[in-house]
mmCIF file of C-alpha atoms in Angstrom:
data_model
loop_
_atom_site.group_PDB
_atom_site.id
_atom_site.type_symbol
_atom_site.label_atom_id
_atom_site.label_comp_id
_atom_site.label_asym_id
_atom_site.label_seq_id
_atom_site.Cartn_x
_atom_site.Cartn_y
_atom_site.Cartn_z
ATOM 1 C CA UNK A 1 94.271 166.190 59.577
ATOM 2 C CA UNK A 2 91.039 167.941 60.495
ATOM 3 C CA UNK A 3 90.457 169.894 63.689
ATOM 4 C CA UNK A 4 87.306 171.427 65.139
ATOM 5 C CA UNK A 5 86.743 173.538 68.244
ATOM 6 C CA UNK A 6 83.255 173.855 69.701
ATOM 7 C CA UNK A 7 82.517 176.522 72.280
ATOM 8 C CA UNK A 8 79.814 178.633 73.929
ATOM 9 C CA UNK A 9 78.251 175.427 75.172
ATOM 10 C CA UNK A 10 77.740 173.372 78.294
ATOM 11 C CA UNK A 11 79.057 169.797 78.481
ATOM 12 C CA UNK A 12 77.671 166.720 80.200
ATOM 13 C CA UNK A 13 78.601 163.069 80.626
ATOM 14 C CA UNK A 14 79.139 160.690 83.567
ATOM 15 C CA UNK A 15 82.349 159.395 85.098
ATOM 16 C CA UNK A 16 83.245 155.770 85.842
ATOM 17 C CA UNK A 17 81.451 155.914 89.201
ATOM 18 C CA UNK A 18 78.265 157.138 87.547
ATOM 19 C CA UNK A 19 78.512 160.698 88.835
ATOM 20 C CA UNK A 20 77.412 163.498 86.550
ATOM 21 C CA UNK A 21 80.122 165.670 85.024
ATOM 22 C CA UNK A 22 78.531 168.984 84.046
ATOM 23 C CA UNK A 23 80.493 171.982 82.799
ATOM 24 C CA UNK A 24 78.494 175.177 82.349
ATOM 25 C CA UNK A 25 81.024 176.905 80.051
ATOM 26 C CA UNK A 26 82.935 174.340 78.038
ATOM 27 C CA UNK A 27 85.092 173.728 75.007
ATOM 28 C CA UNK A 28 85.456 170.574 72.920
ATOM 29 C CA UNK A 29 88.517 170.084 70.721
ATOM 30 C CA UNK A 30 88.224 167.349 68.076
ATOM 31 C CA UNK A 31 91.006 166.065 65.856
ATOM 32 C CA UNK A 32 90.395 163.448 63.168
ATOM 33 C CA UNK A 33 87.055 162.444 64.692
ATOM 34 C CA UNK A 34 88.523 161.890 68.168
ATOM 35 C CA UNK A 35 88.116 164.010 71.272
ATOM 36 C CA UNK A 36 91.350 165.739 72.247
ATOM 37 C CA UNK A 37 89.967 167.982 74.977
ATOM 38 C CA UNK A 38 86.554 168.450 76.573
ATOM 39 C CA UNK A 39 86.483 170.646 79.624
ATOM 40 C CA UNK A 40 86.121 174.133 81.044
ATOM 41 C CA UNK A 41 86.702 176.989 78.655
ATOM 42 C CA UNK A 42 89.302 178.451 80.998
ATOM 43 C CA UNK A 43 91.459 175.333 80.665
ATOM 44 C CA UNK A 44 91.258 175.319 76.879
ATOM 45 C CA UNK A 45 91.552 179.042 76.228
ATOM 46 C CA UNK A 46 94.859 178.582 74.395
ATOM 47 C CA UNK A 47 93.052 176.588 71.712
ATOM 48 C CA UNK A 48 91.029 179.624 70.673
ATOM 49 C CA UNK A 49 94.260 181.358 69.653
ATOM 50 C CA UNK A 50 94.891 178.960 66.754
ATOM 51 C CA UNK A 51 91.507 177.428 65.911
ATOM 52 C CA UNK A 52 88.286 179.023 64.772
ATOM 53 C CA UNK A 53 85.660 178.702 67.485
ATOM 54 C CA UNK A 54 82.398 177.115 66.332
ATOM 55 C CA UNK A 55 79.674 178.848 68.322
ATOM 56 C CA UNK A 56 77.185 176.346 69.787
ATOM 57 C CA UNK A 57 74.815 179.131 70.861
ATOM 58 C CA UNK A 58 74.580 177.974 74.483
ATOM 59 C CA UNK A 59 73.483 174.441 73.610
ATOM 60 C CA UNK A 60 74.305 171.360 75.700
ATOM 61 C CA UNK A 61 76.865 168.963 74.189
ATOM 62 C CA UNK A 62 76.776 165.298 75.216
ATOM 63 C CA UNK A 63 78.126 162.029 73.895
ATOM 64 C CA UNK A 64 75.967 160.521 71.182
ATOM 65 C CA UNK A 65 73.270 158.285 72.619
ATOM 66 C CA UNK A 66 73.578 154.501 72.359
ATOM 67 C CA UNK A 67 70.578 152.214 71.934
ATOM 68 C CA UNK A 68 72.042 148.935 73.127
ATOM 69 C CA UNK A 69 69.037 146.606 72.622
ATOM 70 C CA UNK A 70 66.843 146.686 69.499
ATOM 71 C CA UNK A 71 65.101 144.342 67.075
ATOM 72 C CA UNK A 72 65.326 146.980 64.349
ATOM 73 C CA UNK A 73 64.829 144.874 61.219
ATOM 74 C CA UNK A 74 61.364 143.400 60.811
ATOM 75 C CA UNK A 75 58.157 143.569 58.797
ATOM 76 C CA UNK A 76 54.591 143.602 60.081
ATOM 77 C CA UNK A 77 52.986 145.230 63.085
ATOM 78 C CA UNK A 78 51.445 142.724 65.599
ATOM 79 C CA UNK A 79 48.583 145.108 66.385
ATOM 80 C CA UNK A 80 46.410 142.018 66.563
ATOM 81 C CA UNK A 81 48.274 140.957 69.704
ATOM 82 C CA UNK A 82 47.536 144.302 71.328
ATOM 83 C CA UNK A 83 43.852 144.140 70.434
ATOM 84 C CA UNK A 84 43.619 140.602 71.774
ATOM 85 C CA UNK A 85 44.946 141.911 75.068
ATOM 86 C CA UNK A 86 43.034 145.195 75.260
ATOM 87 C CA UNK A 87 39.870 144.775 73.185
ATOM 88 C CA UNK A 88 39.320 141.227 71.881
ATOM 89 C CA UNK A 89 35.869 142.110 70.522
ATOM 90 C CA UNK A 90 37.112 144.936 68.313
ATOM 91 C CA UNK A 91 35.825 144.195 64.756
ATOM 92 C CA UNK A 92 39.101 145.467 63.287
ATOM 93 C CA UNK A 93 41.169 142.843 65.081
ATOM 94 C CA UNK A 94 41.329 140.421 62.146
ATOM 95 C CA UNK A 95 42.894 143.076 59.927
ATOM 96 C CA UNK A 96 46.104 143.060 61.948
ATOM 97 C CA UNK A 97 48.843 140.546 62.528
ATOM 98 C CA UNK A 98 48.973 138.515 65.716
ATOM 99 C CA UNK A 99 50.677 135.388 66.920
ATOM 100 C CA UNK A 100 53.672 136.606 68.866
ATOM 101 C CA UNK A 101 57.263 136.383 67.675
ATOM 102 C CA UNK A 102 56.451 133.766 65.037
ATOM 103 C CA UNK A 103 54.007 136.163 63.363
ATOM 104 C CA UNK A 104 56.852 138.632 62.932
ATOM 105 C CA UNK A 105 59.123 135.844 61.706
ATOM 106 C CA UNK A 106 56.578 134.987 59.001
ATOM 107 C CA UNK A 107 56.062 138.601 57.950
ATOM 108 C CA UNK A 108 59.793 139.275 57.899
ATOM 109 C CA UNK A 109 60.668 136.163 55.914
ATOM 110 C CA UNK A 110 58.018 137.086 53.350
ATOM 111 C CA UNK A 111 59.299 140.665 52.932
ATOM 112 C CA UNK A 112 61.938 141.542 50.362
ATOM 113 C CA UNK A 113 65.443 142.530 51.375
ATOM 114 C CA UNK A 114 64.879 145.989 49.893
ATOM 115 C CA UNK A 115 61.666 146.582 51.818
ATOM 116 C CA UNK A 116 63.245 145.443 55.098
ATOM 117 C CA UNK A 117 66.162 147.825 54.555
ATOM 118 C CA UNK A 118 63.790 150.686 53.755
ATOM 119 C CA UNK A 119 61.760 150.055 56.905
ATOM 120 C CA UNK A 120 64.926 149.856 58.994
ATOM 121 C CA UNK A 121 66.269 153.119 57.580
ATOM 122 C CA UNK A 122 63.038 154.892 58.506
ATOM 123 C CA UNK A 123 63.504 153.719 62.104
ATOM 124 C CA UNK A 124 67.137 154.812 62.091
ATOM 125 C CA UNK A 125 66.004 158.242 60.861
ATOM 126 C CA UNK A 126 63.914 158.609 64.019
ATOM 127 C CA UNK A 127 66.816 157.495 66.190
ATOM 128 C CA UNK A 128 69.330 159.810 64.532
ATOM 129 C CA UNK A 129 66.987 162.795 64.821
ATOM 130 C CA UNK A 130 66.932 162.215 68.574
ATOM 131 C CA UNK A 131 70.619 161.845 69.234
ATOM 132 C CA UNK A 132 71.449 158.166 68.712
ATOM 133 C CA UNK A 133 74.860 157.529 67.152
ATOM 134 C CA UNK A 134 75.294 153.795 67.878
ATOM 135 C CA UNK A 135 72.600 151.120 67.731
ATOM 136 C CA UNK A 136 72.685 147.404 68.451
ATOM 137 C CA UNK A 137 70.596 145.336 66.020
ATOM 138 C CA UNK A 138 69.516 141.746 66.654
ATOM 139 C CA UNK A 139 68.555 139.055 64.219
ATOM 140 C CA UNK A 140 66.000 136.563 65.528
ATOM 141 C CA UNK A 141 63.200 137.081 63.009
ATOM 142 C CA UNK A 142 64.649 134.633 60.494
ATOM 143 C CA UNK A 143 65.121 131.458 62.572
ATOM 144 C CA UNK A 144 66.911 129.653 59.732
ATOM 145 C CA UNK A 145 70.330 129.855 58.159
ATOM 146 C CA UNK A 146 69.192 132.026 55.265
ATOM 147 C CA UNK A 147 66.720 134.052 57.310
ATOM 148 C CA UNK A 148 69.248 134.939 59.982
ATOM 149 C CA UNK A 149 71.994 135.597 57.428
ATOM 150 C CA UNK A 150 69.761 138.003 55.517
ATOM 151 C CA UNK A 151 68.921 140.027 58.640
ATOM 152 C CA UNK A 152 72.552 140.279 59.710
ATOM 153 C CA UNK A 153 73.638 141.257 56.192
ATOM 154 C CA UNK A 154 71.013 144.012 56.141
ATOM 155 C CA UNK A 155 72.211 145.184 59.547
ATOM 156 C CA UNK A 156 75.798 145.352 58.289
ATOM 157 C CA UNK A 157 74.672 147.330 55.240
ATOM 158 C CA UNK A 158 72.944 149.901 57.454
ATOM 159 C CA UNK A 159 76.077 150.805 59.424
ATOM 160 C CA UNK A 160 77.074 154.343 58.509
ATOM 161 C CA UNK A 161 73.592 155.421 57.437
ATOM 162 C CA UNK A 162 72.888 158.790 59.074
ATOM 163 C CA UNK A 163 76.282 158.467 60.734
ATOM 164 C CA UNK A 164 75.084 155.664 63.007
ATOM 165 C CA UNK A 165 77.258 152.625 63.690
ATOM 166 C CA UNK A 166 75.423 149.294 63.849
ATOM 167 C CA UNK A 167 76.527 146.518 66.213
ATOM 168 C CA UNK A 168 75.051 143.089 65.395
ATOM 169 C CA UNK A 169 73.761 140.383 67.716
ATOM 170 C CA UNK A 170 72.895 136.879 66.546
ATOM 171 C CA UNK A 171 69.589 135.977 68.231
ATOM 172 C CA UNK A 172 68.902 132.597 66.685
ATOM 173 C CA UNK A 173 67.591 131.363 70.055
ATOM 174 C CA UNK A 174 64.732 133.858 70.049
ATOM 175 C CA UNK A 175 61.784 131.518 69.513
ATOM 176 C CA UNK A 176 61.122 127.962 68.390
ATOM 177 C CA UNK A 177 60.287 127.733 64.660
ATOM 178 C CA UNK A 178 57.125 125.865 63.704
ATOM 179 C CA UNK A 179 59.168 123.174 61.965
ATOM 180 C CA UNK A 180 60.815 122.377 65.310
ATOM 181 C CA UNK A 181 57.678 122.452 67.464
ATOM 182 C CA UNK A 182 58.233 120.310 70.582
ATOM 183 C CA UNK A 183 61.883 119.775 69.544
ATOM 184 C CA UNK A 184 63.782 122.667 71.115
ATOM 185 C CA UNK A 185 66.970 120.631 71.629
ATOM 186 C CA UNK A 186 67.090 119.806 67.916
ATOM 187 C CA UNK A 187 66.706 123.461 66.987
ATOM 188 C CA UNK A 188 69.438 124.538 69.394
ATOM 189 C CA UNK A 189 71.660 121.829 67.901
ATOM 190 C CA UNK A 190 71.069 123.290 64.431
ATOM 191 C CA UNK A 191 72.060 126.731 65.667
ATOM 192 C CA UNK A 192 75.168 125.576 67.500
ATOM 193 C CA UNK A 193 76.487 123.139 64.886
ATOM 194 C CA UNK A 194 75.623 124.990 61.690
ATOM 195 C CA UNK A 195 74.081 128.447 61.832
ATOM 196 C CA UNK A 196 76.158 130.214 64.468
ATOM 197 C CA UNK A 197 79.607 129.039 63.317
ATOM 198 C CA UNK A 198 78.797 129.689 59.660
ATOM 199 C CA UNK A 199 77.545 133.234 60.196
ATOM 200 C CA UNK A 200 80.408 133.960 62.585
ATOM 201 C CA UNK A 201 82.903 132.824 59.940
ATOM 202 C CA UNK A 202 81.212 135.186 57.488
ATOM 203 C CA UNK A 203 81.915 138.087 59.845
ATOM 204 C CA UNK A 204 78.259 138.875 60.474
ATOM 205 C CA UNK A 205 78.131 138.400 64.253
ATOM 206 C CA UNK A 206 79.495 140.848 66.825
ATOM 207 C CA UNK A 207 77.693 139.235 69.781
ATOM 208 C CA UNK A 208 75.398 136.311 70.550
ATOM 209 C CA UNK A 209 72.048 136.698 72.308
ATOM 210 C CA UNK A 210 69.292 134.335 73.472
ATOM 211 C CA UNK A 211 65.921 134.364 75.250
ATOM 212 C CA UNK A 212 65.982 132.444 78.557
ATOM 213 C CA UNK A 213 62.506 132.722 80.003
ATOM 214 C CA UNK A 214 59.349 130.670 80.680
ATOM 215 C CA UNK A 215 58.102 132.034 77.338
ATOM 216 C CA UNK A 216 61.422 131.399 75.607
ATOM 217 C CA UNK A 217 64.030 128.684 76.088
ATOM 218 C CA UNK A 218 64.922 126.931 79.325
ATOM 219 C CA UNK A 219 68.374 127.372 80.817
ATOM 220 C CA UNK A 220 69.235 123.714 80.291
ATOM 221 C CA UNK A 221 68.179 123.724 76.631
ATOM 222 C CA UNK A 222 70.109 126.883 75.757
ATOM 223 C CA UNK A 223 73.345 125.975 77.577
ATOM 224 C CA UNK A 224 74.988 124.312 74.515
ATOM 225 C CA UNK A 225 74.221 127.455 72.502
ATOM 226 C CA UNK A 226 76.121 129.616 74.982
ATOM 227 C CA UNK A 227 78.918 127.081 75.182
ATOM 228 C CA UNK A 228 79.320 127.262 71.410
ATOM 229 C CA UNK A 229 79.367 131.051 71.477
ATOM 230 C CA UNK A 230 82.143 130.921 74.068
ATOM 231 C CA UNK A 231 84.117 128.434 71.979
ATOM 232 C CA UNK A 232 83.874 130.787 69.010
ATOM 233 C CA UNK A 233 85.037 133.718 71.125
ATOM 234 C CA UNK A 234 81.773 135.594 70.661
ATOM 235 C CA UNK A 235 80.640 137.904 73.484
ATOM 236 C CA UNK A 236 77.352 136.850 75.090
ATOM 237 C CA UNK A 237 74.245 138.822 75.978
ATOM 238 C CA UNK A 238 70.897 137.435 77.061
ATOM 239 C CA UNK A 239 67.216 138.282 77.452
ATOM 240 C CA UNK A 240 66.535 136.768 80.862
ATOM 241 C CA UNK A 241 63.697 136.277 83.337
ATOM 242 C CA UNK A 242 61.295 138.779 81.750
ATOM 243 C CA UNK A 243 57.965 137.019 82.191
ATOM 244 C CA UNK A 244 59.035 134.754 85.044
ATOM 245 C CA UNK A 245 62.017 133.240 86.800
ATOM 246 C CA UNK A 246 63.907 130.796 84.575
ATOM 247 C CA UNK A 247 67.437 130.852 85.939
ATOM 248 C CA UNK A 248 68.462 132.931 82.945
ATOM 249 C CA UNK A 249 70.414 135.460 84.944
ATOM 250 C CA UNK A 250 72.479 132.828 86.703
ATOM 251 C CA UNK A 251 73.238 131.000 83.450
ATOM 252 C CA UNK A 252 74.197 134.122 81.508
ATOM 253 C CA UNK A 253 76.415 135.335 84.327
ATOM 254 C CA UNK A 254 78.168 131.969 84.480
ATOM 255 C CA UNK A 255 79.276 132.632 80.895
ATOM 256 C CA UNK A 256 80.483 136.162 81.694
ATOM 257 C CA UNK A 257 77.681 137.847 79.765
ATOM 258 C CA UNK A 258 78.234 141.457 78.785
ATOM 259 C CA UNK A 259 74.638 142.170 79.666
ATOM 260 C CA UNK A 260 71.510 140.628 81.101
ATOM 261 C CA UNK A 261 68.390 142.270 79.671
ATOM 262 C CA UNK A 262 64.790 142.719 80.878
ATOM 263 C CA UNK A 263 65.417 141.012 84.294
ATOM 264 C CA UNK A 264 61.973 141.682 85.798
ATOM 265 C CA UNK A 265 62.263 138.356 87.680
ATOM 266 C CA UNK A 266 66.013 138.250 88.278
ATOM 267 C CA UNK A 267 66.873 136.165 91.337
ATOM 268 C CA UNK A 268 68.694 137.396 94.429
ATOM 269 C CA UNK A 269 71.405 134.805 93.705
ATOM 270 C CA UNK A 270 71.955 136.318 90.252
ATOM 271 C CA UNK A 271 72.124 139.796 91.769
ATOM 272 C CA UNK A 272 74.847 138.701 94.151
ATOM 273 C CA UNK A 273 76.766 137.032 91.317
ATOM 274 C CA UNK A 274 76.482 140.144 89.174
ATOM 275 C CA UNK A 275 78.250 142.252 91.782
ATOM 276 C CA UNK A 276 81.719 143.064 90.512
ATOM 277 C CA UNK A 277 81.256 140.942 87.382
ATOM 278 C CA UNK A 278 81.280 143.803 84.901
ATOM 279 C CA UNK A 279 77.965 142.608 83.496
ATOM 280 C CA UNK A 280 75.515 145.416 82.727
ATOM 281 C CA UNK A 281 71.799 145.184 83.504
ATOM 282 C CA UNK A 282 69.852 146.476 80.502
ATOM 283 C CA UNK A 283 66.451 147.895 81.426
ATOM 284 C CA UNK A 284 63.646 147.951 78.855
ATOM 285 C CA UNK A 285 60.776 149.873 80.438
ATOM 286 C CA UNK A 286 58.658 150.371 77.331
ATOM 287 C CA UNK A 287 58.210 146.604 77.020
ATOM 288 C CA UNK A 288 57.202 146.494 80.687
ATOM 289 C CA UNK A 289 54.638 149.236 80.051
ATOM 290 C CA UNK A 290 53.313 147.860 76.769
ATOM 291 C CA UNK A 291 52.809 144.360 78.185
ATOM 292 C CA UNK A 292 51.248 145.642 81.424
ATOM 293 C CA UNK A 293 53.721 143.677 83.497
ATOM 294 C CA UNK A 294 53.479 143.909 87.265
ATOM 295 C CA UNK A 295 57.044 143.199 88.428
ATOM 296 C CA UNK A 296 59.739 145.768 87.783
ATOM 297 C CA UNK A 297 63.432 144.869 87.729
ATOM 298 C CA UNK A 298 65.116 144.811 91.162
ATOM 299 C CA UNK A 299 66.464 148.356 90.979
ATOM 300 C CA UNK A 300 67.399 148.588 94.655
ATOM 301 C CA UNK A 301 69.188 145.245 94.462
ATOM 302 C CA UNK A 302 71.109 146.396 91.388
ATOM 303 C CA UNK A 303 72.172 149.554 93.212
ATOM 304 C CA UNK A 304 73.088 147.700 96.399
ATOM 305 C CA UNK A 305 75.234 145.283 94.385
ATOM 306 C CA UNK A 306 76.728 148.102 92.299
ATOM 307 C CA UNK A 307 75.557 146.571 89.021
ATOM 308 C CA UNK A 308 75.689 149.179 86.227
ATOM 309 C CA UNK A 309 72.353 149.843 84.524
ATOM 310 C CA UNK A 310 71.795 150.685 80.864
ATOM 311 C CA UNK A 311 68.487 151.679 79.274
ATOM 312 C CA UNK A 312 67.315 150.783 75.754
ATOM 313 C CA UNK A 313 64.207 150.861 73.577
ATOM 314 C CA UNK A 314 63.814 147.135 72.829
ATOM 315 C CA UNK A 315 62.366 148.366 69.522
ATOM 316 C CA UNK A 316 60.175 145.580 68.125
ATOM 317 C CA UNK A 317 56.639 145.347 66.719
ATOM 318 C CA UNK A 318 55.095 143.216 69.442
ATOM 319 C CA UNK A 319 56.158 144.346 72.902
ATOM 320 C CA UNK A 320 57.978 147.654 72.410
ATOM 321 C CA UNK A 321 56.904 149.538 69.281
ATOM 322 C CA UNK A 322 59.035 152.636 69.794
ATOM 323 C CA UNK A 323 62.302 154.006 68.438
ATOM 324 C CA UNK A 324 62.543 156.708 71.126
ATOM 325 C CA UNK A 325 65.488 156.151 73.445
ATOM 326 C CA UNK A 326 64.655 159.357 75.308
ATOM 327 C CA UNK A 327 61.164 157.998 76.018
ATOM 328 C CA UNK A 328 62.714 154.787 77.334
ATOM 329 C CA UNK A 329 64.972 156.842 79.604
ATOM 330 C CA UNK A 330 61.993 158.851 80.846
ATOM 331 C CA UNK A 331 60.070 155.659 81.612
ATOM 332 C CA UNK A 332 63.058 154.254 83.473
ATOM 333 C CA UNK A 333 62.761 157.261 85.790
ATOM 334 C CA UNK A 334 58.985 157.344 86.160
ATOM 335 C CA UNK A 335 58.200 153.598 86.138
ATOM 336 C CA UNK A 336 61.360 152.029 87.549
ATOM 337 C CA UNK A 337 62.506 154.808 89.855
ATOM 338 C CA UNK A 338 65.910 155.436 88.315
ATOM 339 C CA UNK A 339 67.565 158.653 89.320
ATOM 340 C CA UNK A 340 67.940 161.075 86.397
ATOM 341 C CA UNK A 341 71.721 160.675 86.490
ATOM 342 C CA UNK A 342 71.300 156.875 86.237
ATOM 343 C CA UNK A 343 68.978 157.249 83.247
ATOM 344 C CA UNK A 344 71.395 159.622 81.500
ATOM 345 C CA UNK A 345 74.291 157.255 82.197
ATOM 346 C CA UNK A 346 72.104 154.400 80.969
ATOM 347 C CA UNK A 347 71.809 155.784 77.440
ATOM 348 C CA UNK A 348 75.446 156.875 77.191
ATOM 349 C CA UNK A 349 78.316 155.373 79.198
ATOM 350 C CA UNK A 350 76.524 152.286 80.563
ATOM 351 C CA UNK A 351 75.021 151.471 77.162
ATOM 352 C CA UNK A 352 78.522 151.534 75.677
ATOM 353 C CA UNK A 353 79.694 149.163 78.416
ATOM 354 C CA UNK A 354 76.815 146.777 77.651
ATOM 355 C CA UNK A 355 78.156 146.537 74.091
ATOM 356 C CA UNK A 356 81.797 146.270 75.152
ATOM 357 C CA UNK A 357 82.618 149.615 73.520
ATOM 358 C CA UNK A 358 85.289 151.565 75.372
ATOM 359 C CA UNK A 359 85.616 154.398 72.856
ATOM 360 C CA UNK A 360 82.255 156.151 73.182
ATOM 361 C CA UNK A 361 79.495 157.154 75.573
ATOM 362 C CA UNK A 362 81.607 159.771 77.341
ATOM 363 C CA UNK A 363 83.609 162.942 76.631
ATOM 364 C CA UNK A 364 87.083 161.661 77.503
ATOM 365 C CA UNK A 365 90.184 162.333 75.381
ATOM 366 C CA UNK A 366 90.670 159.578 72.816
ATOM 367 C CA UNK A 367 86.980 158.744 72.570
ATOM 368 C CA UNK A 368 85.130 158.954 69.281
ATOM 369 C CA UNK A 369 83.738 162.390 68.611
ATOM 370 C CA UNK A 370 80.180 161.069 68.394
ATOM 371 C CA UNK A 371 78.897 164.382 69.719
ATOM 372 C CA UNK A 372 75.364 165.723 69.766
ATOM 373 C CA UNK A 373 74.052 169.111 70.851
ATOM 374 C CA UNK A 374 70.698 169.854 72.455
ATOM 375 C CA UNK A 375 68.679 173.008 72.946
ATOM 376 C CA UNK A 376 68.419 172.421 76.690
ATOM 377 C CA UNK A 377 70.320 173.713 79.675
ATOM 378 C CA UNK A 378 70.895 170.472 81.570
ATOM 379 C CA UNK A 379 70.988 166.728 80.693
ATOM 380 C CA UNK A 380 68.216 165.887 83.140
ATOM 381 C CA UNK A 381 65.834 167.722 80.819
ATOM 382 C CA UNK A 382 66.472 164.939 78.292
ATOM 383 C CA UNK A 383 65.455 162.064 80.569
ATOM 384 C CA UNK A 384 62.888 163.629 82.892
ATOM 385 C CA UNK A 385 60.434 164.965 80.313
ATOM 386 C CA UNK A 386 58.671 163.743 77.186
ATOM 387 C CA UNK A 387 59.108 166.783 74.977
ATOM 388 C CA UNK A 388 60.287 166.116 71.431
ATOM 389 C CA UNK A 389 63.991 166.866 71.876
ATOM 390 C CA UNK A 390 65.789 167.050 68.533
ATOM 391 C CA UNK A 391 69.541 166.622 68.463
ATOM 392 C CA UNK A 392 72.140 168.399 66.351
ATOM 393 C CA UNK A 393 74.940 166.062 65.241
ATOM 394 C CA UNK A 394 78.369 167.704 65.444
ATOM 395 C CA UNK A 395 81.328 167.079 63.195
#
């Protein structure tokens, strides 16, 4: 049995209602990688009589951050897409990859397993340096049995690197492969009858995701895919209504989705359905910024309907080339109008809820001791500025 006692620190997390819990002079008692006590020093003073106090030098201790929506494993860059949007006459444009999701699929399928793992580890290094302790990783750049299997196997192999746990999402319904052009129903049938059940049986899938959008799959086409996920007992998440209204929110909610992500064009009917459902709205503001979108998610409607909001990077080469969860949180405040407490909750407690994880994202007894310390005085400094905040992993 191992025990640790951290002191001379402030503590911060959020409670179930989303209210900030801030303790200016706190103690954290950890036993066997679980939190036993986290609270005011005065209430834990007896612990200092039997345990050596580890001096945190007045740092702020928070739960480890959780990036609940990433496309971490890929090759290529898609800078050609950006140049086409911003400067189509740039003579360097032809040097870079373009062509949307399928360009990344091609680059990823051509890359070796070793190179993909190396690239992914470099991105995890950036995340770990800035306080992330859990990351969700999607497939979706394979779009075949072997391509999707390889990405999920790499994701599984990365879990534990830098102390980060990886949660996998099968995103076979990300885009339509060239071989299935104009045959989306046939591709969905392949996924539902062969790919999804096979990879689930191999233990590679924690959750199932899909892209329901005018630029993705229609709600009617993707329904059998979600039905199959439900039959297999796999939790559902969905990219919905990012570039336009597609009924994605309504469909995902009808299947009890853990989260609905992007949601720039979420309908009022979906908002009403989301109330009290337990579904988390995952906000991805860097993608909104990078794509110069003009409609933000319905933040007021989410608040009015008491829908919890998480924030994530959406790390990918085409629409959100960043591994900085703190930057995403900052943008959620400055672009979307989140309150700082909502942004902080969005990268801790609410992100854990989006992944169905009840043992992290807060400083409650029994939770995992995924603790990080920051050289700041208050958690709002993490989400309301763009300074390079480096985290110290505890334990």
